XYZ file of C-alpha atoms in Angstrom:
310
model
C -61.020 132.596 120.508
C -62.134 134.526 123.453
C -62.878 131.654 125.527
C -60.902 128.556 125.364
C -62.640 125.406 124.191
C -61.712 122.144 125.852
C -60.662 119.210 123.825
C -60.236 115.798 125.610
C -58.016 113.488 123.723
C -58.355 109.889 124.945
C -55.230 107.911 124.424
C -53.655 111.103 123.493
C -50.107 110.690 124.693
C -48.679 108.794 121.540
C -47.572 109.959 118.248
C -50.916 111.089 116.862
C -52.219 112.452 120.036
C -49.117 114.651 120.705
C -49.175 115.892 117.155
C -52.716 116.878 117.455
C -52.211 118.379 120.945
C -49.316 120.742 119.617
C -51.610 121.711 116.614
C -54.678 122.393 118.874
C -52.930 124.253 121.589
C -51.398 126.629 118.961
C -54.939 127.474 118.016
C -55.641 128.223 121.628
C -57.675 125.237 122.588
C -57.450 123.814 126.059
C -56.360 120.264 125.476
C -56.457 117.564 128.111
C -54.694 114.117 127.341
C -56.092 111.065 128.832
C -53.324 108.446 129.138
C -51.975 105.624 131.193
C -48.620 107.390 131.561
C -47.510 110.968 131.273
C -46.360 111.955 127.727
C -42.546 111.844 127.043
C -42.971 115.467 125.505
C -43.935 118.526 127.269
C -46.268 121.079 126.060
C -49.238 123.452 126.751
C -51.542 120.708 127.564
C -52.690 118.734 130.620
C -52.239 115.167 131.321
C -54.833 113.366 133.325
C -54.400 109.652 134.108
C -56.807 106.964 133.257
C -56.570 103.126 132.739
C -58.700 103.134 129.755
C -61.118 100.415 131.407
C -62.874 101.972 134.280
C -64.534 105.164 135.194
C -62.527 107.537 137.501
C -61.943 111.155 138.370
C -60.891 111.857 134.767
C -64.600 111.784 133.856
C -64.815 115.463 135.117
C -62.722 116.451 132.219
C -65.644 115.847 129.965
C -68.071 118.146 131.753
C -68.661 120.962 129.407
C -65.962 119.948 126.975
C -66.320 120.898 123.384
C -65.251 117.637 121.942
C -63.797 114.178 122.973
C -61.446 112.641 120.539
C -60.902 108.831 121.049
C -57.368 107.537 119.712
C -56.899 104.938 122.413
C -55.702 101.527 121.422
C -52.488 99.293 121.591
C -50.087 99.567 118.774
C -50.467 97.050 115.895
C -46.549 97.348 115.252
C -45.901 94.218 117.122
C -45.562 90.404 116.538
C -49.230 89.069 116.382
C -49.082 86.626 119.308
C -52.439 85.594 120.590
C -51.860 87.717 123.651
C -51.022 90.798 121.410
C -54.136 90.277 119.259
C -56.283 90.049 122.394
C -54.734 93.365 123.629
C -55.089 95.045 120.250
C -58.847 94.357 120.139
C -59.549 94.655 123.893
C -57.711 98.162 124.229
C -59.802 99.628 121.566
C -63.267 98.261 122.611
C -62.763 98.725 126.319
C -61.477 102.352 126.030
C -64.544 103.053 123.690
C -66.925 101.431 126.072
C -65.733 103.427 129.079
C -65.792 106.702 127.346
C -69.530 105.722 126.591
C -70.155 105.212 130.464
C -68.372 108.538 131.146
C -70.314 110.665 128.857
C -73.324 109.372 130.583
C -72.110 110.351 133.963
C -71.700 114.199 133.252
C -74.434 116.693 133.107
C -73.174 118.410 130.072
C -71.275 116.017 127.714
C -69.334 117.010 124.802
C -71.689 117.681 121.664
C -69.113 116.012 119.324
C -67.318 112.697 119.444
C -64.534 112.050 116.900
C -63.626 108.459 116.720
C -60.347 107.061 115.303
C -60.648 103.860 113.164
C -58.445 102.193 110.552
C -58.316 102.133 106.885
C -57.351 98.567 107.311
C -61.058 97.803 107.703
C -60.963 97.468 103.910
C -58.556 94.487 104.220
C -55.631 94.031 101.833
C -57.074 93.923 98.252
C -54.047 93.603 95.908
C -55.145 96.134 93.190
C -58.590 97.560 93.617
C -58.817 101.131 94.982
C -61.059 101.438 97.954
C -63.196 104.228 99.092
C -65.850 104.758 101.759
C -68.380 102.693 99.755
C -66.143 99.658 99.248
C -66.700 96.272 100.780
C -64.856 95.573 104.056
C -62.065 93.125 104.347
C -61.332 89.836 105.980
C -58.785 89.054 108.673
C -57.628 90.303 111.986
C -57.428 94.030 111.354
C -60.848 94.346 109.534
C -62.433 92.394 112.430
C -60.873 94.664 115.071
C -61.968 97.800 113.099
C -65.522 96.368 112.897
C -65.574 95.813 116.579
C -63.971 99.150 117.362
C -66.698 100.923 115.331
C -69.485 98.754 116.792
C -68.414 99.900 120.423
C -68.417 103.358 119.147
C -72.028 102.942 117.960
C -73.027 101.554 121.198
C -71.175 104.203 123.421
C -71.878 107.480 121.560
C -74.912 109.558 122.698
C -77.551 109.761 119.929
C -77.488 113.573 120.116
C -73.776 113.813 119.667
C -72.247 114.691 116.223
C -70.326 111.465 115.385
C -67.208 111.471 113.094
C -65.226 108.294 112.476
C -61.705 108.675 110.823
C -60.557 105.470 109.196
C -56.954 106.367 109.290
C -54.233 105.265 106.936
C -50.426 105.458 107.574
C -49.719 108.745 109.146
C -46.228 109.961 108.153
C -44.407 112.430 110.429
C -40.768 112.948 111.272
C -41.018 112.652 115.097
C -42.670 109.311 115.533
C -44.728 106.593 113.938
C -43.644 103.835 111.599
C -42.016 106.102 109.230
C -39.021 106.534 111.578
C -38.311 102.750 111.134
C -38.505 102.907 107.485
C -36.221 105.853 107.329
C -33.694 104.071 109.553
C -33.729 101.122 107.117
C -33.241 103.461 104.309
C -30.186 105.128 105.860
C -28.715 101.635 106.342
C -29.099 100.996 102.687
C -31.885 98.400 103.235
C -34.846 100.515 101.804
C -35.476 98.804 98.723
C -38.782 97.123 97.435
C -40.466 94.803 99.947
C -41.882 91.658 98.667
C -43.506 92.155 95.261
C -43.498 95.964 95.765
C -46.969 95.926 94.261
C -48.905 96.163 97.594
C -50.524 99.544 98.161
C -49.576 102.262 100.614
C -52.218 104.739 101.699
C -50.716 107.421 103.662
C -51.422 110.964 104.991
C -49.148 113.669 106.132
C -49.247 114.297 109.879
C -50.106 118.050 109.337
C -52.972 116.973 107.162
C -54.221 114.563 109.686
C -54.216 117.396 112.213
C -56.160 119.547 109.758
C -58.623 116.805 109.257
C -59.142 116.306 113.000
C -59.706 120.225 113.275
C -62.220 119.978 110.620
C -63.958 117.133 112.209
C -64.022 119.040 115.474
C -65.241 122.545 114.106
C -67.180 121.653 110.957
C -70.891 120.964 111.947
C -71.476 119.314 108.398
C -69.012 116.472 109.006
C -70.934 113.284 110.092
C -70.249 109.584 109.604
C -67.231 107.590 108.433
C -64.357 109.137 106.457
C -61.135 107.559 105.050
C -58.382 109.850 106.466
C -55.854 109.347 103.574
C -54.109 111.439 100.864
C -55.706 111.315 97.481
C -52.616 109.638 95.855
C -51.814 106.330 97.346
C -48.749 104.336 95.936
C -47.201 101.149 95.660
C -44.595 99.838 98.175
C -41.893 100.143 95.457
C -42.906 103.727 94.728
C -43.057 104.749 98.364
C -39.402 103.194 99.058
C -38.094 104.883 95.941
C -39.537 108.254 97.029
C -38.189 107.859 100.544
C -34.802 107.056 99.260
C -34.947 110.154 97.036
C -35.904 112.201 100.012
C -33.140 110.928 102.274
C -30.508 111.121 99.290
C -29.747 107.411 99.614
C -28.985 106.191 96.021
C -29.268 102.512 96.784
C -31.839 100.326 98.714
C -31.447 96.511 98.860
C -34.743 94.793 98.217
C -36.216 92.296 100.667
C -37.849 89.236 99.343
C -41.025 87.977 100.948
C -39.276 85.081 102.837
C -36.740 87.541 104.198
C -39.320 89.819 105.614
C -41.192 86.827 107.144
C -37.943 85.684 108.959
C -36.511 89.296 109.734
C -39.472 91.254 110.738
C -40.199 89.244 113.874
C -36.508 88.475 114.634
C -34.893 91.853 113.954
C -37.717 94.461 114.058
C -40.095 92.573 116.491
C -43.050 93.209 114.333
C -45.505 91.635 111.963
C -44.228 90.862 108.458
C -47.662 91.198 107.023
C -47.579 94.937 107.795
C -44.904 95.319 105.224
C -45.944 92.615 102.687
C -49.636 93.545 102.472
C -51.319 96.885 102.028
C -54.223 98.689 100.319
C -55.013 101.536 97.869
C -57.567 103.883 99.492
C -58.896 107.242 98.585
C -61.658 109.288 100.129
C -64.430 110.081 97.955
C -66.264 111.856 100.920
C -63.447 114.258 101.413
C -63.080 114.915 97.665
C -66.857 115.581 97.535
C -66.693 117.917 100.498
C -63.686 119.690 99.069
C -61.167 119.133 101.724
C -57.874 120.532 100.434
C -54.726 118.552 101.308
C -51.634 120.568 102.050
C -49.648 117.504 100.869
C -51.624 115.583 98.256
C -48.718 113.739 96.782
C -45.915 111.808 98.323
C -43.104 113.751 96.805
C -44.131 117.067 98.466
C -45.049 115.343 101.913
C -41.483 113.695 101.991
C -39.804 116.931 100.897
C -41.585 118.783 103.801
C -40.417 116.134 106.362
C -36.875 115.629 105.062
C -35.929 118.529 102.740
C -34.281 121.707 103.780
C -36.332 124.044 105.841
C -37.032 127.497 104.545
C -37.438 130.560 106.703
């Protein structure tokens, strides 16, 4: 590009944001990360502090920006205490609300808003395969997704092109929940969790970046999409493939009662993240012919953990 286009990534200092920032800066975008704290990694981006709750000088970054991408929200990888549940909800809704105020303060707001959401909006159906037309689920995560998307609908300017990415389990080597699972596998504890039948919908971090890029640049993209690879798998199959990729021949299974005790005590996380799941596919991405670099789990894990070729 002759002139750099500015991409503002709200909540951009975490795993997804930094992966996207690296990808976009390599494509010669000017990337601004809005975050409470400076990112741990360095790169060809700028960090601008915000508290994700109130308008401040960071608003100036939105003036004449090409796109705003909103990833802001407290991690769900935690014990679901009442305080944590409140923070999970408020962090998403408040950040989205304040971005809505911000785009109304600048003279030339970004013409595109790409909004993160979660595939967990469809709940935890044990067997059915969900796409964008499926019924939404019941429980904390579907409720948070509902309120998150409702806040976005109130915040976004009507003239903006609006894209919502309901994101599944993003797998990458340098962060995210896959690091935890890989550690368990290397300890010999990477067997089937619970029944092993629960669905695991996933997407390779590189395909997630490519999907963000398409949402940013493709003027035909509009509305809500499931951001997930076309081949979801069961927990048993996911753990088997991960053991194979890490060359670990054994993996002790974990019964449901063991996970309910061990997850909060040892991993400081919610056991239901492992015991429940969903099978999701995106009919919209299929119909719009988005080509995944890693459509199946075997190729995705081979890329992350296999030998690198020159």
